[in-house]
PDB file of C-alpha atoms in Angstrom:
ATOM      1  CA  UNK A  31     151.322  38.313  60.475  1.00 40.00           C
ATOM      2  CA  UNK A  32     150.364  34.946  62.477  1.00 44.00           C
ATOM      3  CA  UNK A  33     149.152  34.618  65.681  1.00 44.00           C
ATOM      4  CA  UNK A  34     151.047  32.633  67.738  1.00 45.00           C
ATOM      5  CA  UNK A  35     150.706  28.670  68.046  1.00 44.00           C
ATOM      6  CA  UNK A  36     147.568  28.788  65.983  1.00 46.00           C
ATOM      7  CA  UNK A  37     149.225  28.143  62.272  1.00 42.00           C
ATOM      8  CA  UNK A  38     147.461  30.509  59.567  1.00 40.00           C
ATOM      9  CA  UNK A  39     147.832  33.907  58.992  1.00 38.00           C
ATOM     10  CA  UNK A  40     144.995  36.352  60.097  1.00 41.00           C
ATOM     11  CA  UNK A  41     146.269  39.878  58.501  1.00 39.00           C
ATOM     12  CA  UNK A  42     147.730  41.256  55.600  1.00 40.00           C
ATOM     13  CA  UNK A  43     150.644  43.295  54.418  1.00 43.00           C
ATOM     14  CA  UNK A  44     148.601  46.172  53.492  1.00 47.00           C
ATOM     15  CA  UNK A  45     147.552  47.424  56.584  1.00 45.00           C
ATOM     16  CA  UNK A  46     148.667  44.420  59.474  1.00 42.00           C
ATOM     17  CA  UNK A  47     148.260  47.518  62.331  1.00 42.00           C
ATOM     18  CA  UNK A  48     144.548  47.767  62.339  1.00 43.00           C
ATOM     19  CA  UNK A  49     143.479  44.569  61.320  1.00 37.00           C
ATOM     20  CA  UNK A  50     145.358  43.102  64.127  1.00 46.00           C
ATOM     21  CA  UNK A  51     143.525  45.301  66.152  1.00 47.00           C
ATOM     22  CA  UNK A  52     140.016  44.709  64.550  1.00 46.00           C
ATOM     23  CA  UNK A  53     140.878  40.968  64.953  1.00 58.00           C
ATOM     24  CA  UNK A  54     141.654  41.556  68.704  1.00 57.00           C
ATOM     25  CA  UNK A  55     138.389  43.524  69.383  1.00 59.00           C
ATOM     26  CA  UNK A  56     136.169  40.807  67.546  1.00 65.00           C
ATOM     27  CA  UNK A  57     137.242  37.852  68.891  1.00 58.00           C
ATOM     28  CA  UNK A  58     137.158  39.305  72.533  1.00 57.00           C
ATOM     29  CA  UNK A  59     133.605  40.634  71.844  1.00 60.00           C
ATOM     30  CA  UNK A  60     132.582  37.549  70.646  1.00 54.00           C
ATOM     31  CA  UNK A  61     134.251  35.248  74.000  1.00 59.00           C
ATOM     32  CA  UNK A  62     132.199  37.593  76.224  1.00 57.00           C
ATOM     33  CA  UNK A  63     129.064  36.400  74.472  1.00 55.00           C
ATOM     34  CA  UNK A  64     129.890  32.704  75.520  1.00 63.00           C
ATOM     35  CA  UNK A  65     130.117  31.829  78.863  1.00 62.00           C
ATOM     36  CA  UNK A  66     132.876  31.783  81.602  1.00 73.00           C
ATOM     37  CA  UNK A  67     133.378  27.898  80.886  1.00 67.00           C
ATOM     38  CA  UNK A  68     133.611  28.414  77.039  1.00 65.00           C
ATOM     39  CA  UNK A  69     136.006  31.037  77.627  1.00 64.00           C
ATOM     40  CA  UNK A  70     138.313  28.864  79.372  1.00 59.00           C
ATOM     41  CA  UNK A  71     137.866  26.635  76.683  1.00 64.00           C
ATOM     42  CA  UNK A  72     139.178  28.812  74.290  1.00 59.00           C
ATOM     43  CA  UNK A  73     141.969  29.445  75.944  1.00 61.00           C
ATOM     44  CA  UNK A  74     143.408  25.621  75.268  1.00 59.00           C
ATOM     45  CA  UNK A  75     142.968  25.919  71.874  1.00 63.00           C
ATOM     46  CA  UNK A  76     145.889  27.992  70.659  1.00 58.00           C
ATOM     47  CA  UNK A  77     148.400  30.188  72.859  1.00 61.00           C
ATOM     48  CA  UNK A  78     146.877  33.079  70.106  1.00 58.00           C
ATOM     49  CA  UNK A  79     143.383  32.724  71.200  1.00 63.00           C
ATOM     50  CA  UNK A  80     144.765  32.853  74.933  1.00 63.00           C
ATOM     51  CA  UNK A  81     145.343  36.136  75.004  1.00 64.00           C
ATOM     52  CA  UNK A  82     141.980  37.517  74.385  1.00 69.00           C
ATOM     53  CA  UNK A  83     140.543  34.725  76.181  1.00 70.00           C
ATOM     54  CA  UNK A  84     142.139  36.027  79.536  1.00 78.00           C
ATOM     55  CA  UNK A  85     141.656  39.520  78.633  1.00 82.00           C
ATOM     56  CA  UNK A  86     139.861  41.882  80.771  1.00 85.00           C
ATOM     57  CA  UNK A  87     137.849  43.142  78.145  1.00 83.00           C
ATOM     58  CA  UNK A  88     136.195  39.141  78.280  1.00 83.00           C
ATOM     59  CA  UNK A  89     135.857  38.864  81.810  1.00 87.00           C
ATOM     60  CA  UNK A  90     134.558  42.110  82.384  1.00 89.00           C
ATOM     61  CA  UNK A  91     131.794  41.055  80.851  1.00 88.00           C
ATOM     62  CA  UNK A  92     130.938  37.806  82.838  1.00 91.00           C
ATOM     63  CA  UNK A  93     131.425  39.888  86.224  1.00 95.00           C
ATOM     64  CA  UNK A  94     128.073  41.446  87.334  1.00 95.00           C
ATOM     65  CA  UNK A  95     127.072  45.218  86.203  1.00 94.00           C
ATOM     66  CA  UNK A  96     127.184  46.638  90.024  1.00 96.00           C
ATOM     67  CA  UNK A  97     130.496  44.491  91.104  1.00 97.00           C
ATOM     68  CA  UNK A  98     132.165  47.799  91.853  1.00 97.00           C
ATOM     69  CA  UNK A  99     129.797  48.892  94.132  1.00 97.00           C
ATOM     70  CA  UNK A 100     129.395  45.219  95.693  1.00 98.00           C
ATOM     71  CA  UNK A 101     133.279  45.221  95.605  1.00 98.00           C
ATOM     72  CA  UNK A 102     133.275  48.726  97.961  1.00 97.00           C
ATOM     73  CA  UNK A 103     130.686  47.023 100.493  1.00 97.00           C
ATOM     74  CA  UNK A 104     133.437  43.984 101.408  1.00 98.00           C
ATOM     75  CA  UNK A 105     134.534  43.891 104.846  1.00 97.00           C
ATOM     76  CA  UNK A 106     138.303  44.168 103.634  1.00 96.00           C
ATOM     77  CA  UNK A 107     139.971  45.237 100.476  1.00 95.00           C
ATOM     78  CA  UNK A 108     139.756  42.951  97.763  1.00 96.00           C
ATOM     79  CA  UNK A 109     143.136  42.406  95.518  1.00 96.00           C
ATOM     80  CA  UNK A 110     143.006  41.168  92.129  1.00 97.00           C
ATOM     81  CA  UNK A 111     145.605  40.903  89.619  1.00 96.00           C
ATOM     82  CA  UNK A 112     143.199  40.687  86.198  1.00 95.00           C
ATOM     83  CA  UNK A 113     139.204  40.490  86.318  1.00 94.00           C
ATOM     84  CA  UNK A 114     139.793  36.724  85.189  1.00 93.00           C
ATOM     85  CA  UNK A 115     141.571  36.433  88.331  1.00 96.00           C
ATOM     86  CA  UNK A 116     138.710  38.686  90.134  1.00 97.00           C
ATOM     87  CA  UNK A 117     136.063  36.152  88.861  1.00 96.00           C
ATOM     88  CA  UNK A 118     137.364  33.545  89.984  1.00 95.00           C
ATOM     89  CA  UNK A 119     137.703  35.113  93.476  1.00 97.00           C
ATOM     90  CA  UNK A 120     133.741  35.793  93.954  1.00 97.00           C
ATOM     91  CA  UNK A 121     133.353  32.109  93.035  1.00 96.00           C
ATOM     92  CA  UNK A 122     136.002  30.525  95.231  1.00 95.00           C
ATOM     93  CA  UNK A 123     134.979  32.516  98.177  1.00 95.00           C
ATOM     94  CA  UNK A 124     132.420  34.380 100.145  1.00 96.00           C
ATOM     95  CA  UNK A 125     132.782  38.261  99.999  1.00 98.00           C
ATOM     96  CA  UNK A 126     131.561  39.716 103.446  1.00 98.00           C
ATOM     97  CA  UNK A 127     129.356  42.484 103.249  1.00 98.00           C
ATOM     98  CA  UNK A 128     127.662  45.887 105.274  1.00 96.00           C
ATOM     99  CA  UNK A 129     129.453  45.029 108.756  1.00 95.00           C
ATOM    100  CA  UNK A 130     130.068  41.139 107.860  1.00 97.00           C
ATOM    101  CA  UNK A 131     126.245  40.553 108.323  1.00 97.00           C
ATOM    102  CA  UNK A 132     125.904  39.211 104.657  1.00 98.00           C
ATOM    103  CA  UNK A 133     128.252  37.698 102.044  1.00 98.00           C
ATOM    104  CA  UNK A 134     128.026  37.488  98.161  1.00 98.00           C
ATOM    105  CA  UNK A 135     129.613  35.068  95.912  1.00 98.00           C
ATOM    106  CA  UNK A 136     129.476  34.113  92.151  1.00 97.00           C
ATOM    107  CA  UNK A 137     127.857  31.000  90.506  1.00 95.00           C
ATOM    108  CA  UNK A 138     131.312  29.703  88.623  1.00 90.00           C
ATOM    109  CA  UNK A 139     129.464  28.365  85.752  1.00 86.00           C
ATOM    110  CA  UNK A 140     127.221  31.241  84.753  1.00 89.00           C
ATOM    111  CA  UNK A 141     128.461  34.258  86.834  1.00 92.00           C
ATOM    112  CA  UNK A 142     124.863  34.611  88.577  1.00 96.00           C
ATOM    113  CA  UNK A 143     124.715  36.242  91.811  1.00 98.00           C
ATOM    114  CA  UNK A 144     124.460  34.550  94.904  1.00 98.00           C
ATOM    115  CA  UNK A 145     124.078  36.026  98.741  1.00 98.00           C
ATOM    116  CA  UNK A 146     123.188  35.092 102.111  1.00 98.00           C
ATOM    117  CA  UNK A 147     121.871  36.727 104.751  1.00 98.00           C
ATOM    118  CA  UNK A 148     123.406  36.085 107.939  1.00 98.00           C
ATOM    119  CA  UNK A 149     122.091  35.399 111.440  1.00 98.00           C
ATOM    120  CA  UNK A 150     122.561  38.885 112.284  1.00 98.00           C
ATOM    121  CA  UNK A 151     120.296  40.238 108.971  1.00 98.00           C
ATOM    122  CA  UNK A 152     117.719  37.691 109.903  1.00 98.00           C
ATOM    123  CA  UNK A 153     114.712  38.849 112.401  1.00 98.00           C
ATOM    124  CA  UNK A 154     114.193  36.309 115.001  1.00 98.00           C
ATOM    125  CA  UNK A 155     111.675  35.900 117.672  1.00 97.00           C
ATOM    126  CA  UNK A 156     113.157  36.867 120.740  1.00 96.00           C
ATOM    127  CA  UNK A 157     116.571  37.234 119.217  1.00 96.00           C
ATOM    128  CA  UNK A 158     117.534  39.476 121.806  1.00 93.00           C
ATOM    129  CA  UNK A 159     116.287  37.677 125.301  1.00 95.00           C
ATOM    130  CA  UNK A 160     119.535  35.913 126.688  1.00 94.00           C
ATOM    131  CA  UNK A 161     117.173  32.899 128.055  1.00 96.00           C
ATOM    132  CA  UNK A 162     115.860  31.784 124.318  1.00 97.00           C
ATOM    133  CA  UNK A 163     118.628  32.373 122.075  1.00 98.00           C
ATOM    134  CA  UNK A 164     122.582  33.506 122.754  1.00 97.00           C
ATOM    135  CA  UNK A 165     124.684  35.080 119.832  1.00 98.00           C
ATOM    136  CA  UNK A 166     127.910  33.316 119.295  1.00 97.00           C
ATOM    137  CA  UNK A 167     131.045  32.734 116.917  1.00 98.00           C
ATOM    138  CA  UNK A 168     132.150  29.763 115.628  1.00 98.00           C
ATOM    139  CA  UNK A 169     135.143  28.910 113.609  1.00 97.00           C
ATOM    140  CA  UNK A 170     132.905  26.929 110.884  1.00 97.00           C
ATOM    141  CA  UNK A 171     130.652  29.654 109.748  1.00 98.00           C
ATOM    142  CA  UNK A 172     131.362  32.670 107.331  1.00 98.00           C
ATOM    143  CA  UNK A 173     129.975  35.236 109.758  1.00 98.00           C
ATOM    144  CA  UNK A 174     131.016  36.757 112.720  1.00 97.00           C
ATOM    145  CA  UNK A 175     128.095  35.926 114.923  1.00 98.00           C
ATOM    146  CA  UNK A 176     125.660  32.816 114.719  1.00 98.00           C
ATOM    147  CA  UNK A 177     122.231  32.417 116.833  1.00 98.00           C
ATOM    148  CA  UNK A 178     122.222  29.621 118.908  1.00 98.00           C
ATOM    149  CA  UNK A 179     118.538  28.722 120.751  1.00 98.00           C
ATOM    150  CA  UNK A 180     118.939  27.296 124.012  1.00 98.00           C
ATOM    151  CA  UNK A 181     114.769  27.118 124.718  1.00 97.00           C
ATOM    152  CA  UNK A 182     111.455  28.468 123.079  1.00 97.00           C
ATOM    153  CA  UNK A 183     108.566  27.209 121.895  1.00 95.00           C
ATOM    154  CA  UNK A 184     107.596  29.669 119.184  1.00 96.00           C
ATOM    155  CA  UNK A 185     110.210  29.847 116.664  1.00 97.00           C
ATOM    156  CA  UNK A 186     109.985  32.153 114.029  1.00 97.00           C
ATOM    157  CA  UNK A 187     112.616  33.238 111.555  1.00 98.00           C
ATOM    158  CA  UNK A 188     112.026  35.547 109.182  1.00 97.00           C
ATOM    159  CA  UNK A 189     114.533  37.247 106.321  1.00 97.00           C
ATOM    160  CA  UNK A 190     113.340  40.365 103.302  1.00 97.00           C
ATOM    161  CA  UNK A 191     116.024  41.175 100.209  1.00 97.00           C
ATOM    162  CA  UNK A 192     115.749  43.929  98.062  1.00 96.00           C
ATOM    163  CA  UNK A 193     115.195  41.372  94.303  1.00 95.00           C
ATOM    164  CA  UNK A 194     117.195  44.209  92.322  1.00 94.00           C
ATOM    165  CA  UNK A 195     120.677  43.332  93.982  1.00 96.00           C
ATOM    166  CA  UNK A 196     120.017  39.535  92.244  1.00 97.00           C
ATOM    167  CA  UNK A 197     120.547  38.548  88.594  1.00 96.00           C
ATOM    168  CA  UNK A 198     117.214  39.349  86.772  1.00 94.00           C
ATOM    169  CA  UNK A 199     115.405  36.790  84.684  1.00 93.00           C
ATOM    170  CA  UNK A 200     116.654  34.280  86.731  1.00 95.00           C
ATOM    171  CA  UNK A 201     114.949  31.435  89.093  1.00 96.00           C
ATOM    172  CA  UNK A 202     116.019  31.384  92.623  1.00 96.00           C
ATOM    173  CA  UNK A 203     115.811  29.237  95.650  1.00 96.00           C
ATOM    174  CA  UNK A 204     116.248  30.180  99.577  1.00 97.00           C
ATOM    175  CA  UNK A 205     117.642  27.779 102.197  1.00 97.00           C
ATOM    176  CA  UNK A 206     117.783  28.070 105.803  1.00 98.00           C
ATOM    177  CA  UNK A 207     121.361  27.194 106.620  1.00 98.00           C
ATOM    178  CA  UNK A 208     121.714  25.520 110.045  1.00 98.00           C
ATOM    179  CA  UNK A 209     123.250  23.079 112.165  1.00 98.00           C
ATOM    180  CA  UNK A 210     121.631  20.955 115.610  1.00 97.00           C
ATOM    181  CA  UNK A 211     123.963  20.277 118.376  1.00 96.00           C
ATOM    182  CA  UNK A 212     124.270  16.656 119.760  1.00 95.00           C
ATOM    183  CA  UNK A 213     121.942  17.343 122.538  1.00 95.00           C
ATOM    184  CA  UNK A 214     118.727  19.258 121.044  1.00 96.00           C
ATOM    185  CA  UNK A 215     115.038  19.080 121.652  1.00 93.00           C
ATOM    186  CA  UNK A 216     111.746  19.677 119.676  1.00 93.00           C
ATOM    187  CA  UNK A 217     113.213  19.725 116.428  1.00 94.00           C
ATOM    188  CA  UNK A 218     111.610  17.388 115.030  1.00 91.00           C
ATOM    189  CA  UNK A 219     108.382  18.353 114.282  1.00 90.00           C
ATOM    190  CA  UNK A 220     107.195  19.673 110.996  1.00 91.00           C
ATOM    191  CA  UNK A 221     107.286  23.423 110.487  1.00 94.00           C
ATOM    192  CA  UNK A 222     106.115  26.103 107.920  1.00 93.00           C
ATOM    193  CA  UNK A 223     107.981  27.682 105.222  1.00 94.00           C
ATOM    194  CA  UNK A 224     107.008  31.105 103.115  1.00 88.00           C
ATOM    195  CA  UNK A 225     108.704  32.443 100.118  1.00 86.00           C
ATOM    196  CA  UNK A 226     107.028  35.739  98.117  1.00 87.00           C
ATOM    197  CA  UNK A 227     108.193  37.566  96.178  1.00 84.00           C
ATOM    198  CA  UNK A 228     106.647  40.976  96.326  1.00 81.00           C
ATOM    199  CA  UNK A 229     107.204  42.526  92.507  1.00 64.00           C
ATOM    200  CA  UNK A 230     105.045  46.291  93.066  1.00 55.00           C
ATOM    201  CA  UNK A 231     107.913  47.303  95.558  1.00 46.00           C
ATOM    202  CA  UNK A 232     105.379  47.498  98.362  1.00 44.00           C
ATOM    203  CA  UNK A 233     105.057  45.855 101.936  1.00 46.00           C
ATOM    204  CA  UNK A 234     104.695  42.065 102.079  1.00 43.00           C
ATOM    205  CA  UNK A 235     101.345  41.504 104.373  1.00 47.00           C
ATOM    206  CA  UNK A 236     101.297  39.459 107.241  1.00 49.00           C
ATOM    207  CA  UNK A 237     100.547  35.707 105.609  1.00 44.00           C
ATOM    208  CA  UNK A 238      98.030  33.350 107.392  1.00 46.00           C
ATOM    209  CA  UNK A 239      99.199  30.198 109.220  1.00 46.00           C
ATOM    210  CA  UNK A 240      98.350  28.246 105.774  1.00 44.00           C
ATOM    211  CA  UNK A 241      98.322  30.615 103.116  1.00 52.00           C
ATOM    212  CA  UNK A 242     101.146  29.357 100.450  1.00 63.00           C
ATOM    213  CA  UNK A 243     102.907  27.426 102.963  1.00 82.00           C
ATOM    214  CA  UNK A 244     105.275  24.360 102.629  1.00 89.00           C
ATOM    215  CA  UNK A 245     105.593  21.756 105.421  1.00 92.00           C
ATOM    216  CA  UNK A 246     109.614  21.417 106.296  1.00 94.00           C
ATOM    217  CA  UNK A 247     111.449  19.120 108.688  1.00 94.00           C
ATOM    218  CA  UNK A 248     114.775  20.387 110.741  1.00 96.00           C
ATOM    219  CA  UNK A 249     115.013  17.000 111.805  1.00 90.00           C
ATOM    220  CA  UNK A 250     112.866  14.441 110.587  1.00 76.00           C
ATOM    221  CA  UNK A 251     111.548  11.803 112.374  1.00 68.00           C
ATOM    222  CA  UNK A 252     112.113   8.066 111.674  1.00 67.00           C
ATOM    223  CA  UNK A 253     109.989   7.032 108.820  1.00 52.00           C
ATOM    224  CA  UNK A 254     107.125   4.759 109.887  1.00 47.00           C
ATOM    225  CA  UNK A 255     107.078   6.276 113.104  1.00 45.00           C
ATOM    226  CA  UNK A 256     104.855   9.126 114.544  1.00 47.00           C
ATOM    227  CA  UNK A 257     106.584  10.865 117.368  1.00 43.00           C
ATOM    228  CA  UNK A 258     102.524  11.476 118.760  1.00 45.00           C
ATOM    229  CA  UNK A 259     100.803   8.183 119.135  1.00 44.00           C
ATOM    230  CA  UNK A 260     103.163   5.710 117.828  1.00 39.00           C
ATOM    231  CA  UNK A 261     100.742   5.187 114.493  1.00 40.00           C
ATOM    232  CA  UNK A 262     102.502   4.394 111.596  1.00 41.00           C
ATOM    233  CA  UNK A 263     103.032   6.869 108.945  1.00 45.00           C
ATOM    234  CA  UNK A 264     104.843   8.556 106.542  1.00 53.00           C
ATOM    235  CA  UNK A 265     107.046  11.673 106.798  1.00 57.00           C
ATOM    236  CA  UNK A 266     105.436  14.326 104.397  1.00 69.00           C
ATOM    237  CA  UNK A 267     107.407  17.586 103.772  1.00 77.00           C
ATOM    238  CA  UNK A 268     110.815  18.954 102.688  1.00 86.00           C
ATOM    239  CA  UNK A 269     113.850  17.502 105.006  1.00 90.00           C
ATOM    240  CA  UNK A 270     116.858  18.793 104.949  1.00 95.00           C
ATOM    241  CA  UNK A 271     120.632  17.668 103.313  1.00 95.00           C
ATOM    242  CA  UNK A 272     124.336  18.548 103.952  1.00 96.00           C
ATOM    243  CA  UNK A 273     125.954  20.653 102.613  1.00 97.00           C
ATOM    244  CA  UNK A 274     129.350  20.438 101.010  1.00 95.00           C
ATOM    245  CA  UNK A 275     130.602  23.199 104.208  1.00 96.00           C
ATOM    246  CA  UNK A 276     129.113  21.090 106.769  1.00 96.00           C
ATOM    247  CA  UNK A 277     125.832  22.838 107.470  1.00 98.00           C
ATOM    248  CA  UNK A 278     122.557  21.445 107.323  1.00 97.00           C
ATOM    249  CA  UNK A 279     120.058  23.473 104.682  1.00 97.00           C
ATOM    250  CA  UNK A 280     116.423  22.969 103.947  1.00 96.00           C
ATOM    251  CA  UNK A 281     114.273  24.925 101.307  1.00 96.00           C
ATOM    252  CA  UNK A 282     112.469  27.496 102.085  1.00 95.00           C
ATOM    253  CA  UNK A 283     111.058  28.140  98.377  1.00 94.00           C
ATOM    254  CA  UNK A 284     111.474  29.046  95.062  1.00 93.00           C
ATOM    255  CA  UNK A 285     110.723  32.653  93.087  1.00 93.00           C
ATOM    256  CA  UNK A 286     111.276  33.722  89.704  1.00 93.00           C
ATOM    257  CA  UNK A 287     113.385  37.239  89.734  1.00 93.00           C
ATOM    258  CA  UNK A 288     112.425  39.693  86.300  1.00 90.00           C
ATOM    259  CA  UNK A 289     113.526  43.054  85.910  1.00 80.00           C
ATOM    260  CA  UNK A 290     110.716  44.714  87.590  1.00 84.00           C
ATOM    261  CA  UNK A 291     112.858  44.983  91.059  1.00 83.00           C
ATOM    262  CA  UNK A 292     110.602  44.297  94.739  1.00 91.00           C
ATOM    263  CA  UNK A 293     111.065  42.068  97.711  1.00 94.00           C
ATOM    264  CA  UNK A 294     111.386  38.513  98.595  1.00 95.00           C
ATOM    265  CA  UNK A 295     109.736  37.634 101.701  1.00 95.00           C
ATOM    266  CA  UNK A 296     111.481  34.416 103.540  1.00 96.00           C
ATOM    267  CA  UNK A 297     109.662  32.884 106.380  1.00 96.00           C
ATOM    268  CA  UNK A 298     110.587  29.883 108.474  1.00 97.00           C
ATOM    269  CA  UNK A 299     107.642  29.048 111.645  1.00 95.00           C
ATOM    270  CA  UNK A 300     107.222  26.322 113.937  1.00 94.00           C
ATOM    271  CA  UNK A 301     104.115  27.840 115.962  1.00 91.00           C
ATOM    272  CA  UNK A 302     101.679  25.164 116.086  1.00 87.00           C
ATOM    273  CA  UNK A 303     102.796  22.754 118.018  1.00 82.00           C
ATOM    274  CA  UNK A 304     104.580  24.762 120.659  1.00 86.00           C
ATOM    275  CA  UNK A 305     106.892  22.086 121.798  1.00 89.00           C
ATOM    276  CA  UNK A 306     109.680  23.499 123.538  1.00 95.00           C
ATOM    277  CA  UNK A 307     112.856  23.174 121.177  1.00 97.00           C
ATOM    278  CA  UNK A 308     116.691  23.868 121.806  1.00 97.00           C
ATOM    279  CA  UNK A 309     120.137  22.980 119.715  1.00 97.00           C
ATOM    280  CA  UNK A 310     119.337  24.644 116.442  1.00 98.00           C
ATOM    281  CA  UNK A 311     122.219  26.698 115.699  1.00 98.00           C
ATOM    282  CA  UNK A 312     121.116  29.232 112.540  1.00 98.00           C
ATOM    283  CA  UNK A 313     123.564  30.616 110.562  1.00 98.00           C
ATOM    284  CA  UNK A 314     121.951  32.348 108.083  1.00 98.00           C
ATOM    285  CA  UNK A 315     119.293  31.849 104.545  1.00 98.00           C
ATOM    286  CA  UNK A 316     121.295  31.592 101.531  1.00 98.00           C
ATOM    287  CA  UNK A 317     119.807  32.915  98.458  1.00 98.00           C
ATOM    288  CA  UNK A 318     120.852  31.220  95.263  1.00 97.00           C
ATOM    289  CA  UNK A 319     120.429  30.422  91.537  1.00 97.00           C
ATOM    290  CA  UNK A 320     118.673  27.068  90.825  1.00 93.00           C
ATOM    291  CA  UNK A 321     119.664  27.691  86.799  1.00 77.00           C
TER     292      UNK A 321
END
């Protein structure tokens, strides 16, 4: 009996039933040991090898273990015809999460998980004093609600998530996603970044000012040019790039997730200099796979 479009015959007359199925099983089995891209390959080479390379039984594997439960956190019902098509969905598009406050998505090329926490999740200082920051929507962002500062001089932004919910053995990187309206202030002095991961499961500690810190720009200043005293110099620290959505993002660090489970700690500070700042709009620190 020959599969379809692929030329050869792959059972025999004595038993073409469960050798067909055999056949079925092993080739699917082996697909979900490739990756999502391979599998897609597969599917070009013969209409045969199609089949199982669309099958659930394939794609089920490249979808993560807990995607039911992540799938019964979503903001709205999610439809999917196969769990190809499912897949495909996570990686096309962000899946909001607990009350819209954080979405999920899937890295296309390996399946690895991918969230971010929005403004919301986020703990900022003096989130909730209508003078320093107001909480508002805009059409551009994911979430419901962004923080917009409109004056303080101690900004502080900090963000914890639970390591187990992310792909294990895998190295991740955390951005502050953001955006600085046309008329802003203070933003464009060099700040502090932390990002720990906690593997023992118990509270991160308080950090000092300098402790494991990495000096960040929002907004960097002209090169050559010291906002200070006019001395020429060099800009030294991370600065931020655009993203493909239109938001600014700058690193906040990098942390290698095993099985053992704990927290990542995510700190963003501009204390030091206490300039007064407004115009950052923050929508949120995404949390993704650098592999």
């Amino acid at each position: 009996m020959p599969i379809d479009g692929c030329g050869g015959s792959w059972v025999t007359k004595e038993n073409p039933t469960n050798l067909v199925l055999l056949t079925e099983g092993c080739v699917s089995y082996i697909l979900s040991l490739t990756s999502p891209r391979d599998a897609c390959r597969a599917s070009s080479i013969c209409r045969g090898f199609k089949v199982f390379a669309n099958s659930d039984a394939v794609w089920e594997r490249f979808l993560p273990d807990d995607y039911m439960d992540i799938l019964s956190r979503s903001v709205s019902p999610v439809v999917y015809a196969s769990k190809k098509d499912l897949y495909f969905q996570l990686c096309d598009s962000h899946l909001l999460l607990d009350d819209g406050n954080m979405s999920f998505s899937l890295n296309k090329q390996n399946g690895k998980k991918c969230f971010m926490l929005g403004a919301k999740a986020l703990s900022i200082a003096w989130q909730d004093t209508l003078v320093f920051w107001r909480w508002r929507s805009l059409p551009e962002s994911r979430f419901p609600k962004v923080a917009e500062l409109l004056a303080v001089c101690w900004l502080e932004i900090k963000g914890k998530f639970k390591t187990l919910m992310l792909s294990s053995e895998t190295t991740y990187a955390a951005f502050l996603v953001y955006n600085i309206r046309a008329v802003s202030h203070g933003l464009e002095f060099p700040a502090k970044t932390l990002d720990r991961h906690d593997v023992g499961g118990m509270e991160v500690e308080d950090a000092g000012e300098d402790l494991d810190m990495t000096v960040v720009y929002l907004k960097p200043p002209k090169t050559g040019q010291n906002l200070q005293n006019s001395v020429q110099t060099e800009v030294i620290g991370a600065v931020p790039w655009r993203r493909a959505d239109g938001w600014m993002e700058v690193e906040l660090g990098k942390f290698y997730n095993d099985k053992t489970g704990g927290e990542v700690d995510m700190r963003f500070m501009e204390t030091r200099e206490l300039h007064w700042k407004s115009g950052l709009i923050i929508e949120g620190i995404d949390i993704r796979p650098t592999d």
